[in-house]
Coordinates of C-alpha atoms in Angstrom, one line a residue:
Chain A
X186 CA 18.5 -9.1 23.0
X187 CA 19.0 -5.5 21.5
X188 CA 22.1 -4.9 23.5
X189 CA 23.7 -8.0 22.5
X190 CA 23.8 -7.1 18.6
X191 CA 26.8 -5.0 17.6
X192 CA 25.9 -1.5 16.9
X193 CA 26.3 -1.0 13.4
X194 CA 28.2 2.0 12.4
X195 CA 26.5 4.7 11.5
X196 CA 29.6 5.7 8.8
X197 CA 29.9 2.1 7.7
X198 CA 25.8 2.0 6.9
X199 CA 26.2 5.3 5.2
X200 CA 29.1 4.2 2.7
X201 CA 27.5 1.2 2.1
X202 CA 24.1 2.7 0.9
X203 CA 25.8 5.5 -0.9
X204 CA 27.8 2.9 -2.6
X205 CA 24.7 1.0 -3.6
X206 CA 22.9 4.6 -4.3
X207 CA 25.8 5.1 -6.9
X208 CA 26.5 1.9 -8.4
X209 CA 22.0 2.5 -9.0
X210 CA 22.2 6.2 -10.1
X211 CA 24.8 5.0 -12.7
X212 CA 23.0 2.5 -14.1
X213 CA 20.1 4.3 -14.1
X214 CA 21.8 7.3 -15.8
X215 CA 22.9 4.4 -18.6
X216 CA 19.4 3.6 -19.3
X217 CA 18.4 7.3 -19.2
X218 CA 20.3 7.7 -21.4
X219 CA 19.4 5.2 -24.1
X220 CA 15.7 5.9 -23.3
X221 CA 16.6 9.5 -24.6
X222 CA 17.6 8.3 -28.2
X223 CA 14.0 8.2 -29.2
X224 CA 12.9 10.5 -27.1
X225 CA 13.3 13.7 -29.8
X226 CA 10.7 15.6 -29.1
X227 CA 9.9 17.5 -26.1
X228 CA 7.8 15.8 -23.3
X229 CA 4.2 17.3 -23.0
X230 CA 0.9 16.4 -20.9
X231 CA -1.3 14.3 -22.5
X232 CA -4.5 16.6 -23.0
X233 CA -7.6 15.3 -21.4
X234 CA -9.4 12.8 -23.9
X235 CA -12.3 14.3 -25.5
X236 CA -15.6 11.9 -25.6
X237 CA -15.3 9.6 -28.5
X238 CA -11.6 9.7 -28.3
X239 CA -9.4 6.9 -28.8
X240 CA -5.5 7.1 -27.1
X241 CA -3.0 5.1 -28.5
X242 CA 0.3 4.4 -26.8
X243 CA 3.8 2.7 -27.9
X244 CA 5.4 0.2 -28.2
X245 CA 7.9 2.8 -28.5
X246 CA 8.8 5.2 -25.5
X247 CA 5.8 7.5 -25.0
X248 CA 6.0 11.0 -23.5
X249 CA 3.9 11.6 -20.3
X250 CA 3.9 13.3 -16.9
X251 CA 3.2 12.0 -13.4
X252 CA 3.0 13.9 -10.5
X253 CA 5.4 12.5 -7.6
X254 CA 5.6 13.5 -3.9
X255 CA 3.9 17.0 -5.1
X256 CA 6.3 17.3 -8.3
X257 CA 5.7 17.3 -12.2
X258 CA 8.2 14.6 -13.6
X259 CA 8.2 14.3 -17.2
X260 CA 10.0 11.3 -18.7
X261 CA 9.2 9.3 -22.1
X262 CA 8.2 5.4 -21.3
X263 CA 7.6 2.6 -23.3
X264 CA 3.3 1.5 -22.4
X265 CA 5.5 -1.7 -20.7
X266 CA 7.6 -0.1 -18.2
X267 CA 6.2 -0.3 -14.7
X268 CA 5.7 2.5 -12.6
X269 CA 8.1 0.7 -10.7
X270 CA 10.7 0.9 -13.2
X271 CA 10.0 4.4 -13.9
X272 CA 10.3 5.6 -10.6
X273 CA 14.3 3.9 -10.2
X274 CA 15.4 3.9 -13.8
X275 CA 13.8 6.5 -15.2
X276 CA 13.9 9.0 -12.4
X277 CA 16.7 8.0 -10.6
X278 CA 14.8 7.7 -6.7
X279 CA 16.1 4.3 -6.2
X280 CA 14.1 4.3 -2.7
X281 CA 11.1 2.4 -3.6
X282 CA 12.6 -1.4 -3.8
X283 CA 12.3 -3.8 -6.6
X284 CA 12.1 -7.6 -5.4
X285 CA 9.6 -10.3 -6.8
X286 CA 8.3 -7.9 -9.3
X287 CA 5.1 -9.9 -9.0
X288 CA 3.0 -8.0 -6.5
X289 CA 3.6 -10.4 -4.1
X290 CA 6.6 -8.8 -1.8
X291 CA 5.3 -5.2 -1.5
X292 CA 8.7 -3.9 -0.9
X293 CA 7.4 -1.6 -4.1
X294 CA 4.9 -0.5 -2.2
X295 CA 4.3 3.4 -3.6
X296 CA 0.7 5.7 -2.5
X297 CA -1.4 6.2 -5.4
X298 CA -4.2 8.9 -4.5
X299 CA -3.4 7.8 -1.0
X300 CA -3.7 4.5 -1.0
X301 CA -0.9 1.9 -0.9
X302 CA 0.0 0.1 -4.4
X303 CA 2.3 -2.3 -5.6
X304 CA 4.1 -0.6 -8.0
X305 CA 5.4 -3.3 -10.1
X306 CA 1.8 -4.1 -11.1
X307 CA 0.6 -0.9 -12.0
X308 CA 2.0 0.6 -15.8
X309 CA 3.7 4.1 -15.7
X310 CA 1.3 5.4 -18.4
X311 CA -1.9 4.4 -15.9
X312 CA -0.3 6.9 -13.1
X313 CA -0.5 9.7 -14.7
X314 CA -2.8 11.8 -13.5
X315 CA -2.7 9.9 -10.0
X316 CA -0.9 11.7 -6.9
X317 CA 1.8 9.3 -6.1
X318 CA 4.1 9.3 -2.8
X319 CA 7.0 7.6 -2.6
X320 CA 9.5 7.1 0.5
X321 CA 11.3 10.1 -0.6
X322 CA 8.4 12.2 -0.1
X323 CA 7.0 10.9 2.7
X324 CA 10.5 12.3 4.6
X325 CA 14.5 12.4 4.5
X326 CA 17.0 11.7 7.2
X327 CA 17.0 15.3 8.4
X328 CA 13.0 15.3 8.1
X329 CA 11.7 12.2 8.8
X330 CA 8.1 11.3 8.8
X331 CA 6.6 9.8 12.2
X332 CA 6.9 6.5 11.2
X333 CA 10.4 6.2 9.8
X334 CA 11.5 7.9 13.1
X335 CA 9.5 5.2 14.8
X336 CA 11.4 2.4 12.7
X337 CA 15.0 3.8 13.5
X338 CA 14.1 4.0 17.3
X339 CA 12.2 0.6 17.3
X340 CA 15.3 -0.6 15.3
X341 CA 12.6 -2.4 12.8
X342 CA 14.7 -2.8 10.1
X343 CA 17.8 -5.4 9.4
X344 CA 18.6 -5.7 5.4
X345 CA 16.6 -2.5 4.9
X346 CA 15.1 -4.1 1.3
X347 CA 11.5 -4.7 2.8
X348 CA 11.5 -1.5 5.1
X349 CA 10.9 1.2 2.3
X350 CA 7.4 -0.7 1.7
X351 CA 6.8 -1.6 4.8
X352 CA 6.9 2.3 5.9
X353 CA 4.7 3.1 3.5
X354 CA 2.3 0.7 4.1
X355 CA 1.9 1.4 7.7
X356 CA 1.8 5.1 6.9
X357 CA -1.1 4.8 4.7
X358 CA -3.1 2.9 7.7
X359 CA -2.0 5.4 10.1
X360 CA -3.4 7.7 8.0
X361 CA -6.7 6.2 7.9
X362 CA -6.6 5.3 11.6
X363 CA -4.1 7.4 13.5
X364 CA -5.0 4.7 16.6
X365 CA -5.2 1.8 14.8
X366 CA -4.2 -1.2 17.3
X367 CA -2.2 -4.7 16.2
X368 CA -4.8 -6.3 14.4
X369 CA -5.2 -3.4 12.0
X370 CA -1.1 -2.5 12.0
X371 CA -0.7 -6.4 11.2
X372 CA -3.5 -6.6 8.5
X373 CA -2.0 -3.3 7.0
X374 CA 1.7 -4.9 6.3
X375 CA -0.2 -8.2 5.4
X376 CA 1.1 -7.4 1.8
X377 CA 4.7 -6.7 3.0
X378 CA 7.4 -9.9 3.2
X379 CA 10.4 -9.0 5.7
X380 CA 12.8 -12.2 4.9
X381 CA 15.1 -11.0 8.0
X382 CA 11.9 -11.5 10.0
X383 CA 11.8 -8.1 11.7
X384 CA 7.5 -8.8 12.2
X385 CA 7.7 -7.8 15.9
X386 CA 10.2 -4.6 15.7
X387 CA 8.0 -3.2 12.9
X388 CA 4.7 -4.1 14.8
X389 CA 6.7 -1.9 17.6
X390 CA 6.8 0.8 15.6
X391 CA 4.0 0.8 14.1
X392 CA 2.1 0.8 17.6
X393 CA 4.6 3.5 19.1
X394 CA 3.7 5.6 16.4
X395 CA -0.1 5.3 16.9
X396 CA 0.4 6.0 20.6
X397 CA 2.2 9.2 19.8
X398 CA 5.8 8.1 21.1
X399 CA 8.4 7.2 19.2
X400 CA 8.2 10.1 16.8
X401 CA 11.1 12.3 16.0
X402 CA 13.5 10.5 18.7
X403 CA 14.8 9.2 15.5
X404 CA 15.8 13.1 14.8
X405 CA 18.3 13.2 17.7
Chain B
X173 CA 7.8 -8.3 -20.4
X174 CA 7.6 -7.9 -24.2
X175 CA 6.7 -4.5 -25.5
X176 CA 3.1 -4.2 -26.3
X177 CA 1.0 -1.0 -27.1
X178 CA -2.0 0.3 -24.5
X179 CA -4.5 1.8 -26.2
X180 CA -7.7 3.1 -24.9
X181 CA -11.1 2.7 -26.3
X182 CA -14.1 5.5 -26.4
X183 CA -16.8 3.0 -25.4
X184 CA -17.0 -0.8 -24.6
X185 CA -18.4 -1.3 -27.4
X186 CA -15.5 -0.1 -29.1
X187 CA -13.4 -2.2 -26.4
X188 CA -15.1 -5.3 -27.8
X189 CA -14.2 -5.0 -31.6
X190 CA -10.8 -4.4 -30.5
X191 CA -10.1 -7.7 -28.3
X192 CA -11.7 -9.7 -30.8
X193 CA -8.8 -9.2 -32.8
X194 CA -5.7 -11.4 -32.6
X195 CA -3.1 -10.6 -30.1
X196 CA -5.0 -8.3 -28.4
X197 CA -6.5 -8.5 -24.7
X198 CA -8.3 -6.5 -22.3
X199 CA -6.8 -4.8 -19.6
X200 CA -7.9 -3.2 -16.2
X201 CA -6.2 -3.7 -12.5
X202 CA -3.7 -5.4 -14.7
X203 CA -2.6 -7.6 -11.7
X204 CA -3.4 -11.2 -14.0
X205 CA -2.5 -9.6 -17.0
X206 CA 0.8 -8.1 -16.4
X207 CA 2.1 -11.0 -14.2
X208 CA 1.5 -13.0 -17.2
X209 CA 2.7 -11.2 -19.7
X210 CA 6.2 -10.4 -17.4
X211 CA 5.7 -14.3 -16.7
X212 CA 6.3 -14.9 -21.0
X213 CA 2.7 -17.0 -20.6
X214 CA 1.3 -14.8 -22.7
X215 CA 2.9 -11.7 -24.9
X216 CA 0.3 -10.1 -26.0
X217 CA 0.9 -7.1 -28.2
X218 CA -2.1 -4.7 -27.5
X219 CA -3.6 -4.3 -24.2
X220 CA -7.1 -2.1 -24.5
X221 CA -7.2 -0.3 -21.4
X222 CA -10.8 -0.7 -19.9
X223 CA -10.0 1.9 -16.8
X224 CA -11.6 4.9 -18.2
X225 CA -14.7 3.3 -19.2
X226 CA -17.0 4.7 -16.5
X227 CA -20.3 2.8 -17.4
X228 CA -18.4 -0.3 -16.1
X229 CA -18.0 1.3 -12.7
X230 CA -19.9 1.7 -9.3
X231 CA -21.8 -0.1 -6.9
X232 CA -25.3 0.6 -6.5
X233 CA -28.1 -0.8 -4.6
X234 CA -31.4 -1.3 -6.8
X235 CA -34.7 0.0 -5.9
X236 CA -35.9 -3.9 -5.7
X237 CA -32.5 -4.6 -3.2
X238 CA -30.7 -6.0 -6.6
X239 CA -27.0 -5.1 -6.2
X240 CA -24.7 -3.8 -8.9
X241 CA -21.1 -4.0 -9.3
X242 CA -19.5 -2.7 -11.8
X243 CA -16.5 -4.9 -13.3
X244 CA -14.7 -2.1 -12.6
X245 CA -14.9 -1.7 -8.9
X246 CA -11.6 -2.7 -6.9
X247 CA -11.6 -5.2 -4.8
X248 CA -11.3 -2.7 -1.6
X249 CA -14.5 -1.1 -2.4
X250 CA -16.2 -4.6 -2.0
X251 CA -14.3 -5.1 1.0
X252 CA -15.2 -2.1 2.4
X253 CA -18.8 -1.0 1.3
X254 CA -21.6 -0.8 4.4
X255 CA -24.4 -2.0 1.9
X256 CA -22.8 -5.1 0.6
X257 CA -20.8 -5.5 4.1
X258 CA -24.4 -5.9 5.7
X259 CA -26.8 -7.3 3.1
X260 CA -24.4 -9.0 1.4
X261 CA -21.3 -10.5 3.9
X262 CA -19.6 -12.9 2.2
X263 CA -19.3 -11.1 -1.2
X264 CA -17.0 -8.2 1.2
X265 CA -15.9 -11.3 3.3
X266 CA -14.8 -12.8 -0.1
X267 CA -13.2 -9.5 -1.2
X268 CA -11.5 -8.9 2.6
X269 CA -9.4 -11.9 2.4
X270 CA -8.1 -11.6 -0.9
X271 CA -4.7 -10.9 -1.8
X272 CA -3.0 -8.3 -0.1
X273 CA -3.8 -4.2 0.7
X274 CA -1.7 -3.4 -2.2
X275 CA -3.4 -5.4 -4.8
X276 CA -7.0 -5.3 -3.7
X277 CA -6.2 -1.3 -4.3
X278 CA -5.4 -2.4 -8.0
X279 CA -7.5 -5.5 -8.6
X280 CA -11.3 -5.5 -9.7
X281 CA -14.3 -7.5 -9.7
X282 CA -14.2 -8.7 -13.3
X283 CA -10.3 -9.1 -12.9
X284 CA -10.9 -11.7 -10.0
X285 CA -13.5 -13.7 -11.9
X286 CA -11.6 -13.7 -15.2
X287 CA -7.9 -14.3 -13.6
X288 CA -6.0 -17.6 -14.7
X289 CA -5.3 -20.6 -12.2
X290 CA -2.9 -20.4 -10.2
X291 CA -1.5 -23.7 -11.4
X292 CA 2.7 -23.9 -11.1
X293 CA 2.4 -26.0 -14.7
X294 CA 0.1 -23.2 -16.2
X295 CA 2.0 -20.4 -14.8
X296 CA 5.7 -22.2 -16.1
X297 CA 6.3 -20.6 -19.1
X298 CA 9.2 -23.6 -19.9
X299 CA 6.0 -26.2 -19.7
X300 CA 3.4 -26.6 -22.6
X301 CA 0.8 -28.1 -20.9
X302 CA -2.9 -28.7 -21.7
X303 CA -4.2 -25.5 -20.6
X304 CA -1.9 -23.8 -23.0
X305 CA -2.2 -25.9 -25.9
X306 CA 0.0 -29.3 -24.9
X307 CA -1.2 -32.6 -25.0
X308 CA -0.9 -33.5 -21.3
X309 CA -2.0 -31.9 -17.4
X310 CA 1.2 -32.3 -15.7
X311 CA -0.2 -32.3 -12.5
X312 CA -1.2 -35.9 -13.4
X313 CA 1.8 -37.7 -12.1
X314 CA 3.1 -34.9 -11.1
X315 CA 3.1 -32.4 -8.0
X316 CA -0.5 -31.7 -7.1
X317 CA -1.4 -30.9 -3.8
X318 CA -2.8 -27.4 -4.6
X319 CA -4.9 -29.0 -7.1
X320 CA -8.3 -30.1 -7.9
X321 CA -10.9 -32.9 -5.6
X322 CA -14.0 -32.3 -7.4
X323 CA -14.2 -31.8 -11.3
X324 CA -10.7 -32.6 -12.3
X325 CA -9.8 -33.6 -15.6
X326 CA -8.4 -33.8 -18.1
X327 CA -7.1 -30.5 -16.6
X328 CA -7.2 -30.2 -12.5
X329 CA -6.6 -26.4 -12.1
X330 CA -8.4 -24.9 -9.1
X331 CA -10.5 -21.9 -10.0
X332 CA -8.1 -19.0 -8.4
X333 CA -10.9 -16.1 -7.7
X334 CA -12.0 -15.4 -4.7
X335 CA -15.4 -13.8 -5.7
X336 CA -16.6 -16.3 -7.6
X337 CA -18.1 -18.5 -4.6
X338 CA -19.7 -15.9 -2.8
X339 CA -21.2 -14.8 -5.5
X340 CA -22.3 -18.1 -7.0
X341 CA -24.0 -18.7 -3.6
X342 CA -25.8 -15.2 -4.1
X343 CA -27.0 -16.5 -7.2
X344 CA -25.0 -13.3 -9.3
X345 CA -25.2 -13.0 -12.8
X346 CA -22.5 -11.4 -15.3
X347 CA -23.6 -8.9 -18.2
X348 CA -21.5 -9.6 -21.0
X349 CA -20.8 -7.1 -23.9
X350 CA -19.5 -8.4 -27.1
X351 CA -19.7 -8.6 -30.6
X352 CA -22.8 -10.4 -31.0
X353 CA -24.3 -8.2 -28.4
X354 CA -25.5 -7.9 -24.6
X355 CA -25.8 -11.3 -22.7
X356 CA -26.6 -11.9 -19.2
X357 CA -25.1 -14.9 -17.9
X358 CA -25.9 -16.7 -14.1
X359 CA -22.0 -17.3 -13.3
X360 CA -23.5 -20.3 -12.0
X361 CA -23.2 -21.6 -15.7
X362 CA -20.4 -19.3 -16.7
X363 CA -17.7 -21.0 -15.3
X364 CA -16.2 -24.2 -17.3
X365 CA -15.0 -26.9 -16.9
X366 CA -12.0 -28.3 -18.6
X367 CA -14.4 -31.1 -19.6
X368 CA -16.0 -28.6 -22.0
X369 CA -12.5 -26.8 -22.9
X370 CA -9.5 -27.6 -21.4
X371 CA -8.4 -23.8 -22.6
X372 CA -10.3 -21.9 -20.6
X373 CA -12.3 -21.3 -17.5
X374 CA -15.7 -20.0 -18.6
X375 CA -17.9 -18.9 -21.3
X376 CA -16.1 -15.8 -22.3
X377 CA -16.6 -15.5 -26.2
X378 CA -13.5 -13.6 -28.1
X379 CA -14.8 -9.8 -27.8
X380 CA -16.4 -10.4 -24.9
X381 CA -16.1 -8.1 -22.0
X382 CA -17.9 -8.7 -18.5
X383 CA -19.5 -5.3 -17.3
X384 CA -20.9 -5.7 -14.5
X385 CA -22.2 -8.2 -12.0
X386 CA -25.7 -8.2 -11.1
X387 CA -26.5 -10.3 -7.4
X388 CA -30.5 -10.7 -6.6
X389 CA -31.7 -9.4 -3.4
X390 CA -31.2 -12.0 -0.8
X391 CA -34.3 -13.4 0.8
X392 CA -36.0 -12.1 4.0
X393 CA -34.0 -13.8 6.7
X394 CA -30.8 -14.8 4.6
X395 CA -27.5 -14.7 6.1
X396 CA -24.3 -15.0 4.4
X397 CA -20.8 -16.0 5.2
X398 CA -17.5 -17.2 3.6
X399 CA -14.6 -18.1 4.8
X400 CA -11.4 -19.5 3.9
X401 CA -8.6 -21.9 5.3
X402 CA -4.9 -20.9 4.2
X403 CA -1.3 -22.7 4.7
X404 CA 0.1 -19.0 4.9
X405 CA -2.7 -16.2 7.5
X406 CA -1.4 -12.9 6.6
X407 CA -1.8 -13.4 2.9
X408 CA -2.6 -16.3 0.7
X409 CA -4.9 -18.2 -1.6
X410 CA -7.0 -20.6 -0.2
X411 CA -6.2 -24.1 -0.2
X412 CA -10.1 -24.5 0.2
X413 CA -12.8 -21.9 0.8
X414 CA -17.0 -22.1 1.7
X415 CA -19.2 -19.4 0.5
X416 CA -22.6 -20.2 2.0
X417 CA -26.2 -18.5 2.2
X418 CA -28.9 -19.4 4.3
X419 CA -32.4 -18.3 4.8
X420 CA -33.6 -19.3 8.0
X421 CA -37.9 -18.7 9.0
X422 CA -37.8 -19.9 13.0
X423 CA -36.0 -22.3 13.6
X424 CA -35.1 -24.0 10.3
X425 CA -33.2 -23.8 7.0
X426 CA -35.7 -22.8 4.4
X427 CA -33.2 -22.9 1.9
X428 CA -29.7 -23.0 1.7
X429 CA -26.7 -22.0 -1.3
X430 CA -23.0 -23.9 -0.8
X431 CA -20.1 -22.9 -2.8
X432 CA -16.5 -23.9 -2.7
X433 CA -13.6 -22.5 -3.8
X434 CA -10.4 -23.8 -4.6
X435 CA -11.4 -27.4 -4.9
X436 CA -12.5 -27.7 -8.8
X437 CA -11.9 -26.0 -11.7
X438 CA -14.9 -24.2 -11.6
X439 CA -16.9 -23.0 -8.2
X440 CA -18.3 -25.8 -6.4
X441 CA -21.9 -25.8 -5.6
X442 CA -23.0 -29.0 -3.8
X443 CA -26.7 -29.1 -4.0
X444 CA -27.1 -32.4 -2.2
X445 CA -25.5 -30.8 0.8
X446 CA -28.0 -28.0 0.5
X447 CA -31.1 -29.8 0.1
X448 CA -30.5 -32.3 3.4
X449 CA -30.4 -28.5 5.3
X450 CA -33.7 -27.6 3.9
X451 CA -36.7 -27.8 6.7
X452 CA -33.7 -29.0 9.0
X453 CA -33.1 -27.3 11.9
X454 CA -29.1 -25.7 11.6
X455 CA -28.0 -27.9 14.3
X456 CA -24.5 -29.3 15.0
X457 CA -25.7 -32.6 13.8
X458 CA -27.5 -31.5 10.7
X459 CA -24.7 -29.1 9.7
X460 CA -22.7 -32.8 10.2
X461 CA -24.0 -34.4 7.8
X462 CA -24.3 -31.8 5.1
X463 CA -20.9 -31.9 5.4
X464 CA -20.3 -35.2 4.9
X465 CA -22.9 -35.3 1.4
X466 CA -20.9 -32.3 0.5
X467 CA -17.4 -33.8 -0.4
X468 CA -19.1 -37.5 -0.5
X469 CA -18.2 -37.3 -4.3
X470 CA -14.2 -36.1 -3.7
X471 CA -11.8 -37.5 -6.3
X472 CA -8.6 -36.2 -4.4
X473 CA -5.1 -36.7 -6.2
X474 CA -2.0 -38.7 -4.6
X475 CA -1.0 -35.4 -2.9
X476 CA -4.1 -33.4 -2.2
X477 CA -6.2 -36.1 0.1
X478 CA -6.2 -33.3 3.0
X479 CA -8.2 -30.7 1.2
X480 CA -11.0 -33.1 1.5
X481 CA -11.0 -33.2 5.1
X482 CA -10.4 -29.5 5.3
X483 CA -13.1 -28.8 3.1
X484 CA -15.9 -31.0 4.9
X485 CA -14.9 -28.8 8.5
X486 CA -15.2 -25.5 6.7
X487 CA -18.9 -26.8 5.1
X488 CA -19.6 -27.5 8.7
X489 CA -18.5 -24.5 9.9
X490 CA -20.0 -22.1 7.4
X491 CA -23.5 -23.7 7.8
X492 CA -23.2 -23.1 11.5
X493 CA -21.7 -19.6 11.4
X494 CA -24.7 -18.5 8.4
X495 CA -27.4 -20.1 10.6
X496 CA -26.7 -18.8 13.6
X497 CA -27.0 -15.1 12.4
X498 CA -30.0 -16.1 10.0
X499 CA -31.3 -17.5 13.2
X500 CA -30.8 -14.2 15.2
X501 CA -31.9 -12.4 12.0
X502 CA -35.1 -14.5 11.6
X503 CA -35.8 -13.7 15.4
X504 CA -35.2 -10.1 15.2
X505 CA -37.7 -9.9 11.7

């Protein structure tokens, strides 16, 4: 079955997703950009709320920090915008995917103090103070994470739109259970829709990865 | 999504005066809340963020074997607790087969109970419909198989929350803070049905906030068990679910709770089911005909006649699966 699909090119893949990576970083930098017209004063943490304290936030773009993949970002969001949103618009990493924007596709999926999230349902202004990880910090071509590796060797992806989620979703389990079997791989990407259908491929992975194979092959 | 302000209140007190206002709402998981607000069912314009509010947090096991959990816990926690995984199964049962990973990380106890149907009329924000102030249910006449067999009418919304049965069965009660004060409420009679107000699903006053949930110790020999029957396994809501307890001393039922979920607009208990269990033994039979007594009363809609079938096998089987371990239980005590 594998051998009968045409190989895709690696060069045509990569001007394809740079050409979606652009056409995303522009509009992004557009909204940046009008998000910066009431965003006059510098951007400073919030300082921890003292006991009686009341916080008050918006409509209007807010200044706050969050803490992604191990970095201070600071960016200035309305109380509305979704963590989601924040993440591609305001701060450019266009890896995390935005689909149904209702919590029910997962391709959003982000790690929030280590567990996996939808990030369309969770508010900007409620992750601060949260560790989040993204796909971008869990690894990069050059440095891929276990699992990633495991997905390009596995060959678990097909539109790509799902896989983002789906990686960190299985991550997170591994994590928990570095020899978790089907049942708990399957449970674990319950909240994860691949449209293409690439269930069995990502199972593969998945599994590959918990047995310790599959890992950085995907490097070579 | 219209643009709203997120403000966060010292105390829950202070949480209370501020949803009593107009346009405002509580927030905390913000799974419900922000898929209606993104939805344009409702656009409210200050959500008061209940996250910090630690008081309405934890999960703690009473000295008497009462259980505690705050409205504030996440749905995982339940899930995954040892204390209410063993004492108290179908509550983390319940919790287990919720949603998906992703939002039982986000969603909490109070936010299951207190979420809004599911309803594709309700959930339209081109459709005025009954719930939301219209003068008509438009799943009368219209497409209805999700929808109400017991209870219906005029409004035949299922009630969406998974908790609520299990927890029903455990004979829970909800502490309620709000302007008039501290209530506690059995959610037994909390939940509403849209013969009482069409608008909403239970007794939640304006300014009132839910807490925490309060479930008795179970009796000496009770067993617990809920389970669910889906058109979709890895994730879904239910197109019917049982939450049942059952205390077993030898060989028979001493006494038995039945829930459903996702048959009426409210949680189903069916009390003549449970009484024909009582001093019965749990046998095939008997489990049989509780089954039957339990959806004797079914008012199924021009699409949803299969629910009724699928809820009498899943009465069946939850008697059967809670009696076998309160038998085992009952031998071992």
């Amino acid at each position: 079955m594998k051998s009968d699909k045409p190989k895709k090119s690696h060069k045509a893949a990569l001007s394809r997703r740079s050409f979606l990576k652009g056409a995303a970083l522009t509009s992004a930098g557009a909204m940046a950009a009008v998000a910066s017209l009431s965003h006059l004063k510098p951007a400073h943490a919030d300082a921890p709320m003292p006991a009686g304290a009341v916080e008050r936030l918006g409509p209007g773009p807010a200044p706050i920090e969050l803490k992604i993949n191990g970095e201070v970002k600071r960016l200035s969001v309305e109380p509305r915008v979704t963590l989601l949103r924040a993440l591609r618009e305001h701060l450019g990493m266009t890896g995390t995917k935005l689909v149904c924007d209702r919590g029910a596709c997962g391709a959003c999926t982000v790690l929030m103090d280590g567990r996996t999230v939808t990030s369309c349902m969770v508010l900007a202004v409620d992750a601060r103070g949260r560790e989040i990880v993204t796909i971008e910090g869990l690894g990069n071509p050059a440095r891929m994470h276990p699992v990633q590796a495991a997905f390009v060797v596995a060959d678990a992806m097909q539109c790509g739109f799902c896989t983002p989620g789906m990686v960190m979703s299985i991550a997170a389990a591994l994590k928990r259970n570095p020899k978790a079997g089907e049942d708990e791989i399957r449970q674990s990407v319950a909240g994860n829709i691949c449209r293409c259908g690439t269930y069995p491929h990502v199972f593969a992975a998945a599994l590959n990865t918990a047995r310790g194979f599959g890992a950085g092959k995907g490097n070579a | 999504m219209n643009r709203f302000e997120v403000v966060t209140p010292a105390d829950v007190e202070h949480a209370s005066a501020m949803i009593a206002k107009p346009n405002c709402a509580a927030i905390a998981g913000g799974v419900d809340v922000l898929d209606l607000q993104k939805l344009g069912v409702t656009r409210t314009a200050t959500l008061v963020n209940l996250k910090p509010l630690a008081a309405m947090n934890g999960i703690d096991e009473k000295p008497g074997g009462d259980l505690r959990l705050g409205a504030l816990v996440k749905l995982h926690e339940v899930a995954e607790h040892p204390v209410i995984r063993k004492r108290f199964s179908a509550i983390s049962d319940a919790a287990r087969q919720a949603a998906t990973p992703q939002i039982r990380n986000l969603g909490t106890v109070g936010g299951n109970l207190l979420q809004r149907p599911r309803c594709w009329y309700f959930r339209n924000p081109l459709t005025n419909c009954l719930k939301k102030g219209g003068d008509r249910c438009f799943s009368v006449g219209g497409l209805n198989r999700y929808h109400a067999i017991f209870g219906g009418g005029p409004s035949f919304i299922v009630h969406p929350s998974n908790l609520a049965p299990a927890l029903v069965a455990f004979g829970a009660s909800a502490h309620i803070v709000g302007p008039g004060g501290v209530r506690t409420v059995e959610l037994e009679k909390f939940f509403a049905l849209p013969s009482v107000d069409p608008h909403r699903e239970n007794d939640l006053k304006a300014g009132e906030i839910i807490t925490e949930i309060i479930v008795p110790a179970p009796a000496r020999g009770a067993r617990s068990i809920y389970i669910e029957a889906r058109e979709k396994q890895s994730f879904d809501w239910p197109l019917v679910s049982v939450a049942a307890v059952i205390v077993a001393n030898g060989k028979t039922v001493s006494q038995a709770r039945i829930v459903m979920g996702a048959v009426a607009p409210i949680p189903w208990r069916v009390p003549d089911a449970e009484r024909t269990l009582a001093g019965m033994a749990p046998s095939e039979e008997n489990a049989r005909a509780a089954a039957k007594i339990a959806i004797k009363n079914a008012a199924p809609l021009p699409d949803n006649g299969y629910k009724v079938k699928i809820a009498e096998v899943l009465v069946r089987r939850a008697i059967l699966g809670a009696a076998s371990e309160a038998a085992t239980a009952s031998d071992q005590t």
